mmCIF file of C-alpha atoms and ligand atoms in Angstrom:
data_model
loop_
_atom_site.group_PDB
_atom_site.id
_atom_site.type_symbol
_atom_site.label_atom_id
_atom_site.label_comp_id
_atom_site.label_asym_id
_atom_site.label_seq_id
_atom_site.Cartn_x
_atom_site.Cartn_y
_atom_site.Cartn_z
ATOM 1 C CA MET A 1 61.151 95.852 86.979
ATOM 2 C CA ILE A 2 60.100 93.462 84.212
ATOM 3 C CA LEU A 3 63.196 94.328 82.211
ATOM 4 C CA ASP A 4 65.198 93.899 85.373
ATOM 5 C CA SER A 5 63.798 90.419 85.972
ATOM 6 C CA LEU A 6 64.421 89.467 82.354
ATOM 7 C CA LEU A 7 68.023 90.593 82.582
ATOM 8 C CA GLY A 8 68.206 88.654 85.845
ATOM 9 C CA MET A 9 67.606 85.462 83.889
ATOM 10 C CA PHE A 10 70.785 86.035 81.915
ATOM 11 C CA SER A 11 73.122 87.407 84.556
ATOM 12 C CA VAL A 12 74.494 85.821 87.677
ATOM 13 C CA ASP A 13 72.685 87.732 90.433
ATOM 14 C CA MET A 14 74.559 87.299 93.655
ATOM 15 C CA GLY A 15 74.268 87.725 97.394
ATOM 16 C CA ILE A 16 77.399 88.662 99.315
ATOM 17 C CA ASP A 17 78.170 88.381 103.012
ATOM 18 C CA LEU A 18 80.937 90.947 103.336
ATOM 19 C CA GLY A 19 82.291 89.812 106.694
ATOM 20 C CA THR A 20 85.212 91.123 108.713
ATOM 21 C CA CYS A 21 86.820 87.665 108.520
ATOM 22 C CA ASN A 22 85.211 85.823 105.628
ATOM 23 C CA THR A 23 83.387 86.807 102.476
ATOM 24 C CA LEU A 24 80.807 84.402 101.096
ATOM 25 C CA VAL A 25 79.029 84.690 97.776
ATOM 26 C CA CYS A 26 75.764 82.990 96.988
ATOM 27 C CA VAL A 27 74.315 82.691 93.477
ATOM 28 C CA LYS A 28 70.624 82.274 92.769
ATOM 29 C CA GLY A 29 69.847 78.617 92.238
ATOM 30 C CA GLU A 30 73.394 77.463 92.980
ATOM 31 C CA GLY A 31 73.909 78.194 96.669
ATOM 32 C CA ILE A 32 77.297 79.261 98.033
ATOM 33 C CA VAL A 33 79.882 79.464 95.275
ATOM 34 C CA LEU A 34 82.687 81.339 97.021
ATOM 35 C CA ASN A 35 83.931 81.333 100.615
ATOM 36 C CA GLU A 36 87.234 83.091 101.176
ATOM 37 C CA PRO A 37 88.944 85.133 103.886
ATOM 38 C CA SER A 38 88.428 88.919 103.641
ATOM 39 C CA VAL A 39 92.153 89.511 103.182
ATOM 40 C CA VAL A 40 94.129 91.445 100.587
ATOM 41 C CA ALA A 41 97.896 91.435 100.017
ATOM 42 C CA VAL A 42 99.338 94.763 98.948
ATOM 43 C CA LYS A 43 102.737 96.263 98.326
ATOM 44 C CA ARG A 44 103.601 97.829 101.674
ATOM 45 C CA GLY A 45 102.737 101.483 102.045
ATOM 46 C CA THR A 46 100.546 101.500 98.938
ATOM 47 C CA ASN A 47 97.136 100.163 98.126
ATOM 48 C CA ARG A 48 98.342 98.304 95.069
ATOM 49 C CA VAL A 49 97.115 94.719 95.253
ATOM 50 C CA LEU A 50 99.818 92.190 94.413
ATOM 51 C CA ASN A 51 99.713 89.810 91.426
ATOM 52 C CA ASP A 52 97.815 92.272 89.249
ATOM 53 C CA GLY A 53 94.993 92.541 91.736
ATOM 54 C CA ASN A 54 94.734 88.806 92.342
ATOM 55 C CA ALA A 55 96.337 88.449 95.767
ATOM 56 C CA VAL A 56 92.983 88.358 97.541
ATOM 57 C CA GLY A 57 91.215 85.800 99.727
ATOM 58 C CA LEU A 58 92.802 82.426 100.444
ATOM 59 C CA VAL A 59 96.044 83.313 98.694
ATOM 60 C CA ALA A 60 96.403 86.457 100.773
ATOM 61 C CA LYS A 61 95.405 84.845 104.095
ATOM 62 C CA GLU A 62 98.315 82.450 103.850
ATOM 63 C CA MET A 63 100.571 85.496 103.847
ATOM 64 C CA LEU A 64 99.099 86.968 107.088
ATOM 65 C CA GLY A 65 101.798 87.222 109.707
ATOM 66 C CA LYS A 66 104.405 85.825 107.332
ATOM 67 C CA THR A 67 104.880 88.711 104.953
ATOM 68 C CA PRO A 68 108.383 89.885 104.113
ATOM 69 C CA GLY A 69 109.132 93.587 104.502
ATOM 70 C CA SER A 70 107.818 94.703 101.158
ATOM 71 C CA ILE A 71 104.368 93.096 101.399
ATOM 72 C CA SER A 72 101.520 93.514 103.837
ATOM 73 C CA ALA A 73 98.427 91.340 104.102
ATOM 74 C CA ILE A 74 95.485 93.477 105.166
ATOM 75 C CA ARG A 75 92.001 92.750 106.443
ATOM 76 C CA PRO A 76 90.285 95.916 105.243
ATOM 77 C CA LEU A 77 87.162 95.401 107.400
ATOM 78 C CA LYS A 78 88.945 94.098 110.465
ATOM 79 C CA ASP A 79 87.058 96.000 113.141
ATOM 80 C CA GLY A 80 83.769 96.180 111.329
ATOM 81 C CA VAL A 81 84.709 99.554 109.937
ATOM 82 C CA ILE A 82 86.207 100.010 106.531
ATOM 83 C CA ALA A 83 89.808 100.846 107.252
ATOM 84 C CA ASP A 84 90.747 101.406 103.664
ATOM 85 C CA PHE A 85 88.197 102.163 100.971
ATOM 86 C CA ASP A 86 90.450 101.408 97.998
ATOM 87 C CA ILE A 87 91.479 98.041 99.327
ATOM 88 C CA THR A 88 87.911 97.113 100.206
ATOM 89 C CA GLU A 89 86.915 98.042 96.697
ATOM 90 C CA ALA A 90 89.685 95.934 95.201
ATOM 91 C CA MET A 91 88.607 92.975 97.310
ATOM 92 C CA LEU A 92 84.910 93.246 96.567
ATOM 93 C CA GLY A 93 85.664 93.718 92.885
ATOM 94 C CA TYR A 94 87.871 90.646 92.832
ATOM 95 C CA PHE A 95 85.180 88.460 94.427
ATOM 96 C CA ILE A 96 82.423 89.773 92.165
ATOM 97 C CA ARG A 97 84.517 89.253 89.028
ATOM 98 C CA LYS A 98 85.596 85.807 90.170
ATOM 99 C CA VAL A 99 81.985 84.675 90.498
ATOM 100 C CA HIS A 100 80.536 86.560 87.602
ATOM 101 C CA GLY A 101 83.245 85.679 85.126
ATOM 102 C CA ARG A 102 84.210 87.813 82.200
ATOM 103 C CA SER A 103 82.162 85.797 79.784
ATOM 104 C CA ASN A 104 78.907 87.085 81.186
ATOM 105 C CA PHE A 105 77.562 89.906 79.116
ATOM 106 C CA PHE A 106 74.831 91.116 81.458
ATOM 107 C CA LYS A 107 75.757 92.840 84.675
ATOM 108 C CA PRO A 108 74.554 91.213 87.886
ATOM 109 C CA ARG A 109 72.293 92.528 90.598
ATOM 110 C CA VAL A 110 74.029 92.252 93.927
ATOM 111 C CA VAL A 111 72.654 92.045 97.461
ATOM 112 C CA ILE A 112 75.328 92.811 100.052
ATOM 113 C CA ALA A 113 74.998 92.210 103.788
ATOM 114 C CA VAL A 114 77.027 94.776 105.733
ATOM 115 C CA PRO A 115 77.662 95.077 109.478
ATOM 116 C CA SER A 116 74.821 97.149 110.942
ATOM 117 C CA GLY A 117 77.323 99.360 112.757
ATOM 118 C CA ILE A 118 78.953 100.841 109.650
ATOM 119 C CA THR A 119 78.455 104.505 108.851
ATOM 120 C CA ALA A 120 76.596 106.035 105.924
ATOM 121 C CA VAL A 121 79.927 106.981 104.345
ATOM 122 C CA GLU A 122 81.130 103.400 104.588
ATOM 123 C CA LYS A 123 77.867 102.091 103.159
ATOM 124 C CA ARG A 124 78.227 104.424 100.230
ATOM 125 C CA ALA A 125 81.760 103.163 99.702
ATOM 126 C CA VAL A 126 80.553 99.555 99.579
ATOM 127 C CA TYR A 127 77.771 100.592 97.250
ATOM 128 C CA ASN A 128 80.097 102.446 94.885
ATOM 129 C CA SER A 129 82.680 99.672 94.955
ATOM 130 C CA ALA A 130 80.122 97.099 93.890
ATOM 131 C CA GLU A 131 78.939 99.353 91.086
ATOM 132 C CA ARG A 132 82.463 99.941 89.882
ATOM 133 C CA ALA A 133 83.077 96.198 90.066
ATOM 134 C CA GLY A 134 80.324 95.750 87.517
ATOM 135 C CA ALA A 135 77.061 95.414 89.422
ATOM 136 C CA ARG A 136 73.967 96.643 87.599
ATOM 137 C CA ARG A 137 72.017 97.227 90.806
ATOM 138 C CA VAL A 138 73.215 97.110 94.393
ATOM 139 C CA TYR A 139 71.108 96.463 97.479
ATOM 140 C CA LEU A 140 72.482 96.734 100.996
ATOM 141 C CA VAL A 141 70.945 94.767 103.846
ATOM 142 C CA ASP A 142 71.778 94.689 107.537
ATOM 143 C CA GLU A 143 73.753 91.633 108.516
ATOM 144 C CA PRO A 144 71.540 90.560 111.460
ATOM 145 C CA MET A 145 68.451 90.769 109.260
ATOM 146 C CA ALA A 146 70.127 88.619 106.604
ATOM 147 C CA ALA A 147 71.204 86.190 109.337
ATOM 148 C CA GLY A 148 67.642 85.937 110.638
ATOM 149 C CA ILE A 149 66.315 85.262 107.165
ATOM 150 C CA GLY A 150 69.074 82.758 106.422
ATOM 151 C CA ALA A 151 68.237 80.960 109.638
ATOM 152 C CA GLY A 152 64.594 80.732 108.610
ATOM 153 C CA LEU A 153 63.325 82.878 111.500
ATOM 154 C CA PRO A 154 59.905 84.531 111.075
ATOM 155 C CA VAL A 155 61.461 88.022 110.864
ATOM 156 C CA ALA A 156 58.625 89.437 108.755
ATOM 157 C CA GLU A 157 55.939 88.421 111.228
ATOM 158 C CA ALA A 158 54.547 90.317 114.212
ATOM 159 C CA THR A 159 56.688 88.422 116.670
ATOM 160 C CA ALA A 160 60.209 89.039 117.970
ATOM 161 C CA SER A 161 63.188 87.160 116.508
ATOM 162 C CA MET A 162 66.576 87.669 118.092
ATOM 163 C CA ILE A 163 69.947 87.072 116.472
ATOM 164 C CA VAL A 164 73.377 87.247 118.094
ATOM 165 C CA ASP A 165 75.982 87.174 115.320
ATOM 166 C CA VAL A 166 79.493 86.723 116.692
ATOM 167 C CA GLY A 167 81.848 87.335 113.766
ATOM 168 C CA GLY A 168 85.553 88.082 113.603
ATOM 169 C CA GLY A 169 85.635 91.834 114.227
ATOM 170 C CA THR A 170 82.137 92.603 115.463
ATOM 171 C CA THR A 171 79.296 91.079 117.406
ATOM 172 C CA GLU A 172 75.901 92.181 116.207
ATOM 173 C CA VAL A 173 72.832 91.683 118.331
ATOM 174 C CA ALA A 174 69.391 92.473 116.980
ATOM 175 C CA ILE A 175 65.764 91.950 117.835
ATOM 176 C CA MET A 176 63.584 91.990 114.735
ATOM 177 C CA SER A 177 59.902 92.035 114.007
ATOM 178 C CA LEU A 178 57.740 92.942 110.988
ATOM 179 C CA ALA A 179 60.781 92.857 108.659
ATOM 180 C CA ASP A 180 62.478 95.611 110.609
ATOM 181 C CA ILE A 181 65.074 95.898 113.330
ATOM 182 C CA ALA A 182 63.462 96.949 116.614
ATOM 183 C CA VAL A 183 66.592 97.113 118.764
ATOM 184 C CA CYS A 184 70.191 96.458 117.865
ATOM 185 C CA GLU A 185 73.637 96.783 119.350
ATOM 186 C CA SER A 186 76.966 96.234 117.689
ATOM 187 C CA ILE A 187 80.264 95.966 119.555
ATOM 188 C CA ARG A 188 83.764 95.632 118.250
ATOM 189 C CA VAL A 189 84.483 92.590 120.366
ATOM 190 C CA ALA A 190 84.275 89.193 118.685
ATOM 191 C CA GLY A 191 86.408 86.290 117.464
ATOM 192 C CA ASP A 192 89.545 88.398 116.823
ATOM 193 C CA ASP A 193 89.494 89.600 120.427
ATOM 194 C CA MET A 194 89.291 86.011 121.620
ATOM 195 C CA ASP A 195 92.432 85.257 119.585
ATOM 196 C CA GLU A 196 94.068 88.337 121.041
ATOM 197 C CA ALA A 197 93.127 87.237 124.577
ATOM 198 C CA ILE A 198 94.832 83.880 123.947
ATOM 199 C CA ILE A 199 97.961 85.644 122.666
ATOM 200 C CA ASN A 200 98.072 87.803 125.809
ATOM 201 C CA TYR A 201 97.486 84.844 128.098
ATOM 202 C CA LEU A 202 100.360 82.849 126.609
ATOM 203 C CA ARG A 203 102.637 85.859 126.761
ATOM 204 C CA ARG A 204 101.818 86.565 130.407
ATOM 205 C CA ASN A 205 101.820 83.005 131.676
ATOM 206 C CA TYR A 206 104.361 81.246 129.466
ATOM 207 C CA ASN A 207 106.508 84.058 128.102
ATOM 208 C CA LEU A 208 105.569 82.674 124.728
ATOM 209 C CA MET A 209 104.737 84.808 121.706
ATOM 210 C CA VAL A 210 102.366 83.210 119.214
ATOM 211 C CA GLY A 211 100.864 84.584 116.025
ATOM 212 C CA GLN A 212 97.215 85.349 115.378
ATOM 213 C CA GLN A 213 96.706 82.277 113.193
ATOM 214 C CA THR A 214 98.080 79.983 115.903
ATOM 215 C CA ALA A 215 95.864 81.636 118.501
ATOM 216 C CA GLU A 216 92.824 81.134 116.275
ATOM 217 C CA GLN A 217 93.657 77.443 115.823
ATOM 218 C CA ILE A 218 93.977 76.993 119.587
ATOM 219 C CA LYS A 219 90.586 78.652 120.067
ATOM 220 C CA ILE A 220 88.918 76.456 117.466
ATOM 221 C CA GLU A 221 90.537 73.223 118.638
ATOM 222 C CA ILE A 222 90.326 73.486 122.423
ATOM 223 C CA GLY A 223 88.502 76.756 123.186
ATOM 224 C CA SER A 224 85.443 76.565 125.422
ATOM 225 C CA ILE A 225 83.529 78.714 127.842
ATOM 226 C CA SER A 226 81.952 76.115 130.108
ATOM 227 C CA ASP A 227 83.340 72.893 131.601
ATOM 228 C CA LEU A 228 83.881 70.127 129.067
ATOM 229 C CA ASP A 229 83.023 66.480 129.742
ATOM 230 C CA GLU A 230 86.589 65.723 128.839
ATOM 231 C CA GLU A 231 89.027 68.628 129.106
ATOM 232 C CA LEU A 232 91.393 69.020 126.144
ATOM 233 C CA SER A 233 94.994 70.074 125.708
ATOM 234 C CA ARG A 234 97.219 70.998 122.831
ATOM 235 C CA GLU A 235 100.809 71.677 121.967
ATOM 236 C CA VAL A 236 101.579 75.297 121.139
ATOM 237 C CA ARG A 237 104.616 76.581 119.302
ATOM 238 C CA GLY A 238 105.936 80.112 119.270
ATOM 239 C CA ARG A 239 108.869 82.281 120.219
ATOM 240 C CA ASP A 240 110.219 82.519 123.729
ATOM 241 C CA MET A 241 110.145 86.142 124.865
ATOM 242 C CA ILE A 242 113.249 85.857 126.985
ATOM 243 C CA SER A 243 115.609 83.736 124.924
ATOM 244 C CA GLY A 244 114.067 84.895 121.643
ATOM 245 C CA LEU A 245 114.214 81.330 120.371
ATOM 246 C CA PRO A 246 111.481 79.029 119.060
ATOM 247 C CA ARG A 247 109.887 76.889 121.773
ATOM 248 C CA LYS A 248 106.835 74.744 122.415
ATOM 249 C CA THR A 249 104.585 74.145 125.388
ATOM 250 C CA VAL A 250 101.264 72.458 126.183
ATOM 251 C CA VAL A 251 98.106 74.359 127.152
ATOM 252 C CA SER A 252 94.821 73.004 128.470
ATOM 253 C CA SER A 253 91.241 73.932 127.712
ATOM 254 C CA GLN A 254 90.851 75.176 131.321
ATOM 255 C CA GLU A 255 93.612 77.730 130.741
ATOM 256 C CA ILE A 256 92.117 78.861 127.452
ATOM 257 C CA ARG A 257 88.741 79.227 129.178
ATOM 258 C CA GLU A 258 90.334 81.590 131.662
ATOM 259 C CA ALA A 259 91.911 83.531 128.797
ATOM 260 C CA LEU A 260 88.588 83.891 126.967
ATOM 261 C CA GLY A 261 86.682 85.212 129.988
ATOM 262 C CA GLU A 262 86.913 88.889 129.160
ATOM 263 C CA PRO A 263 85.843 88.976 125.508
ATOM 264 C CA VAL A 264 83.064 86.486 126.173
ATOM 265 C CA SER A 265 81.701 88.629 129.043
ATOM 266 C CA ALA A 266 81.679 91.632 126.713
ATOM 267 C CA VAL A 267 79.594 89.665 124.189
ATOM 268 C CA ILE A 268 77.161 88.514 126.867
ATOM 269 C CA ASP A 269 76.840 92.037 128.317
ATOM 270 C CA CYS A 270 75.955 93.278 124.855
ATOM 271 C CA VAL A 271 73.189 90.671 124.648
ATOM 272 C CA THR A 272 71.716 91.592 128.041
ATOM 273 C CA ARG A 273 71.877 95.318 127.218
ATOM 274 C CA THR A 274 69.937 94.710 124.020
ATOM 275 C CA LEU A 275 67.331 92.666 125.889
ATOM 276 C CA GLU A 276 66.907 95.450 128.435
ATOM 277 C CA ARG A 277 66.076 97.870 125.639
ATOM 278 C CA ALA A 278 63.353 95.696 124.103
ATOM 279 C CA GLU A 279 59.697 96.694 124.419
ATOM 280 C CA PRO A 280 57.796 94.463 126.862
ATOM 281 C CA GLU A 281 55.750 92.802 124.109
ATOM 282 C CA LEU A 282 58.875 91.859 122.189
ATOM 283 C CA ALA A 283 60.568 90.660 125.363
ATOM 284 C CA ALA A 284 57.532 88.479 126.019
ATOM 285 C CA ASP A 285 57.849 86.918 122.552
ATOM 286 C CA LEU A 286 61.486 86.088 123.212
ATOM 287 C CA VAL A 287 60.548 83.981 126.238
ATOM 288 C CA GLU A 288 58.794 81.780 123.699
ATOM 289 C CA ASN A 289 61.061 82.187 120.649
ATOM 290 C CA GLY A 290 64.462 82.190 122.341
ATOM 291 C CA VAL A 291 67.720 83.613 121.012
ATOM 292 C CA TRP A 292 69.613 82.381 117.950
ATOM 293 C CA LEU A 293 73.405 82.380 117.730
ATOM 294 C CA ALA A 294 75.061 82.893 114.334
ATOM 295 C CA GLY A 295 78.541 83.690 112.960
ATOM 296 C CA GLY A 296 81.734 81.687 113.461
ATOM 297 C CA GLY A 297 82.014 82.757 117.094
ATOM 298 C CA ALA A 298 78.763 80.901 117.825
ATOM 299 C CA LEU A 299 80.773 77.686 117.467
ATOM 300 C CA LEU A 300 82.795 78.362 120.611
ATOM 301 C CA ARG A 301 82.005 75.413 122.871
ATOM 302 C CA GLY A 302 79.515 76.289 125.601
ATOM 303 C CA LEU A 303 78.672 79.812 124.412
ATOM 304 C CA ASP A 304 75.015 78.862 123.948
ATOM 305 C CA ALA A 305 74.787 77.337 127.437
ATOM 306 C CA VAL A 306 76.493 80.248 129.194
ATOM 307 C CA MET A 307 74.390 82.804 127.331
ATOM 308 C CA GLY A 308 71.301 80.788 128.226
ATOM 309 C CA GLN A 309 72.214 80.935 131.912
ATOM 310 C CA SER A 310 72.855 84.652 131.943
ATOM 311 C CA THR A 311 69.704 85.619 130.025
ATOM 312 C CA GLY A 312 67.332 82.953 131.285
ATOM 313 C CA LEU A 313 66.279 82.361 127.674
ATOM 314 C CA ASP A 314 66.573 79.430 125.327
ATOM 315 C CA VAL A 315 69.760 80.017 123.310
ATOM 316 C CA ARG A 316 70.372 77.862 120.251
ATOM 317 C CA LEU A 317 72.717 77.807 117.254
ATOM 318 C CA VAL A 318 71.343 78.394 113.774
ATOM 319 C CA ASP A 319 72.115 75.763 111.130
ATOM 320 C CA ASP A 320 75.652 76.244 109.786
ATOM 321 C CA PRO A 321 76.352 79.547 111.621
ATOM 322 C CA LEU A 322 79.176 80.549 109.242
ATOM 323 C CA SER A 323 76.988 80.638 106.142
ATOM 324 C CA CYS A 324 73.643 81.832 107.413
ATOM 325 C CA VAL A 325 74.117 85.494 106.418
ATOM 326 C CA ALA A 326 75.058 84.465 102.869
ATOM 327 C CA ARG A 327 72.073 82.142 102.668
ATOM 328 C CA GLY A 328 69.926 85.040 103.856
ATOM 329 C CA THR A 329 71.150 87.243 101.007
ATOM 330 C CA ALA A 330 70.114 84.469 98.602
ATOM 331 C CA VAL A 331 66.585 84.596 99.986
ATOM 332 C CA TYR A 332 66.584 88.350 99.318
ATOM 333 C CA LEU A 333 67.613 87.636 95.730
ATOM 334 C CA ASP A 334 64.740 85.214 95.292
ATOM 335 C CA ASN A 335 62.286 87.786 96.621
ATOM 336 C CA LEU A 336 63.737 91.058 95.400
ATOM 337 C CA ALA A 337 60.332 92.508 94.602
ATOM 338 C CA LEU A 338 59.023 91.680 98.060
ATOM 339 C CA TRP A 339 62.006 92.889 100.048
ATOM 340 C CA LYS A 340 62.960 95.875 97.921
ATOM 341 C CA GLU A 341 61.182 98.289 100.258
ATOM 342 C CA THR A 342 63.326 97.278 103.204
ATOM 343 C CA MET A 343 66.668 97.575 101.434
ATOM 344 C CA GLU A 344 68.807 100.575 100.686
ATOM 345 C CA SER A 345 69.308 100.487 96.977
ATOM 346 C CA ASP A 346 70.150 103.997 95.992
ATOM 347 C CA ALA A 347 73.443 105.594 96.941
ATOM 348 C CA ASP A 348 71.650 108.931 97.362
ATOM 349 C CA ASP A 349 69.648 107.515 100.272
ATOM 350 C CA LEU A 350 72.752 106.535 102.180
HETATM 351 P P1 ADP B 1 82.660 87.641 109.860
HETATM 352 O O1 ADP B 1 81.203 87.581 109.547
HETATM 353 O O2 ADP B 1 83.032 88.819 110.718
HETATM 354 O O3 ADP B 1 83.499 87.520 108.638
HETATM 355 P P2 ADP B 1 82.515 84.862 110.620
HETATM 356 O O4 ADP B 1 81.080 84.705 110.950
HETATM 357 O O5 ADP B 1 83.007 84.327 109.340
HETATM 358 O O6 ADP B 1 82.979 86.388 110.780
HETATM 359 O O7 ADP B 1 83.319 84.203 111.848
HETATM 360 C C1 ADP B 1 84.696 84.246 111.911
HETATM 361 C C2 ADP B 1 85.122 84.090 113.354
HETATM 362 O O8 ADP B 1 84.628 82.849 113.864
HETATM 363 C C3 ADP B 1 86.646 84.029 113.488
HETATM 364 O O9 ADP B 1 87.050 84.818 114.591
HETATM 365 C C4 ADP B 1 86.909 82.562 113.719
HETATM 366 O O10 ADP B 1 88.076 82.350 114.475
HETATM 367 C C5 ADP B 1 85.676 82.162 114.504
HETATM 368 N N1 ADP B 1 85.417 80.722 114.478
HETATM 369 C C6 ADP B 1 85.286 79.917 113.400
HETATM 370 N N2 ADP B 1 85.092 78.636 113.782
HETATM 371 C C7 ADP B 1 85.109 78.633 115.143
HETATM 372 C C8 ADP B 1 84.980 77.609 116.156
HETATM 373 N N3 ADP B 1 84.787 76.334 115.824
HETATM 374 N N4 ADP B 1 85.072 77.990 117.455
HETATM 375 C C9 ADP B 1 85.258 79.271 117.794
HETATM 376 N N5 ADP B 1 85.378 80.271 116.910
HETATM 377 C C10 ADP B 1 85.307 79.962 115.594
HETATM 378 MG MG1 MG B 2 79.390 87.888 109.578
#
């Protein structure tokens, strides 16, 4: 341990939020140093990453939906499960090397937050990938726990803290106490499904086909789940399904609200199910402590209010919902000795 801490002074120990949509890397003492989409561009039909392994992140995201026949841009963690181990490894390796740099002689210790729903086999794959990418020691933590810590919730105390993390591919709901997860649920409905719902709505109601990126922009710009003081509208461009030609139309926030109904209900049902499973003492704490929303999906206008109405609890957003898991991994790094017990750090345990 002493040797480990000494080495830690010379290497860039890092915390990684390996998200289905975005990967963030935090370095001890420096905060967030990398924030890129979890996307990899490969030669179609292979798992060879383009540009000598460098078509990862921002560069690759720009290719999504626009790739010519010979290239495909892949989100290896899309549904919260690792669809392709090799590509995930290439991506994680790229991010670790990018932050660590080749000049650094000592290997880093790495804390990685992974979706709590992933299997032991997938955890082992993440673990091995990080080791192969040059990590000296790898610790895996559950994403909701990291989110709670990043949000500054008293997760280690004898009181309940509840996190609802709405990401791209998965929504993770967890009630924590005494540095452990008491109840958790993870569903594969989150931001991506909201985009998908918008695509379907426009196809059904306007005969207009739009891409995933356009749908995401619409959601971010005018998406909401409760009435807005001033309703919004936006021009949308895509391809007409009947004529096959490019066309534009205008959609309103009311229409998008209708489109988002289904995925949002699924998220809220998941929250109520988790609450129903909580022990009475923990439930009692939540009346006082409320529920905290994290992840990019938390930013959907009105989600906090609607969730508050359906649970009867105080629902609030954590500070900067998109980075709170990464900030949580940084707290783990600062307190490795303290938190070690609660983390899985040996591949044999997985
Ligand atoms: P993950 O942890 O799975 O990588 P993130 O927490 O990074 O996911 O959140 C990404 C999701 O949040 C995406 O689906 C994105 O469209 C969505 N998102 C980001 N900003 C907003 C916003 N302002 N309103 C609604 N959704 C948003
Ligand atoms: Mg996340």
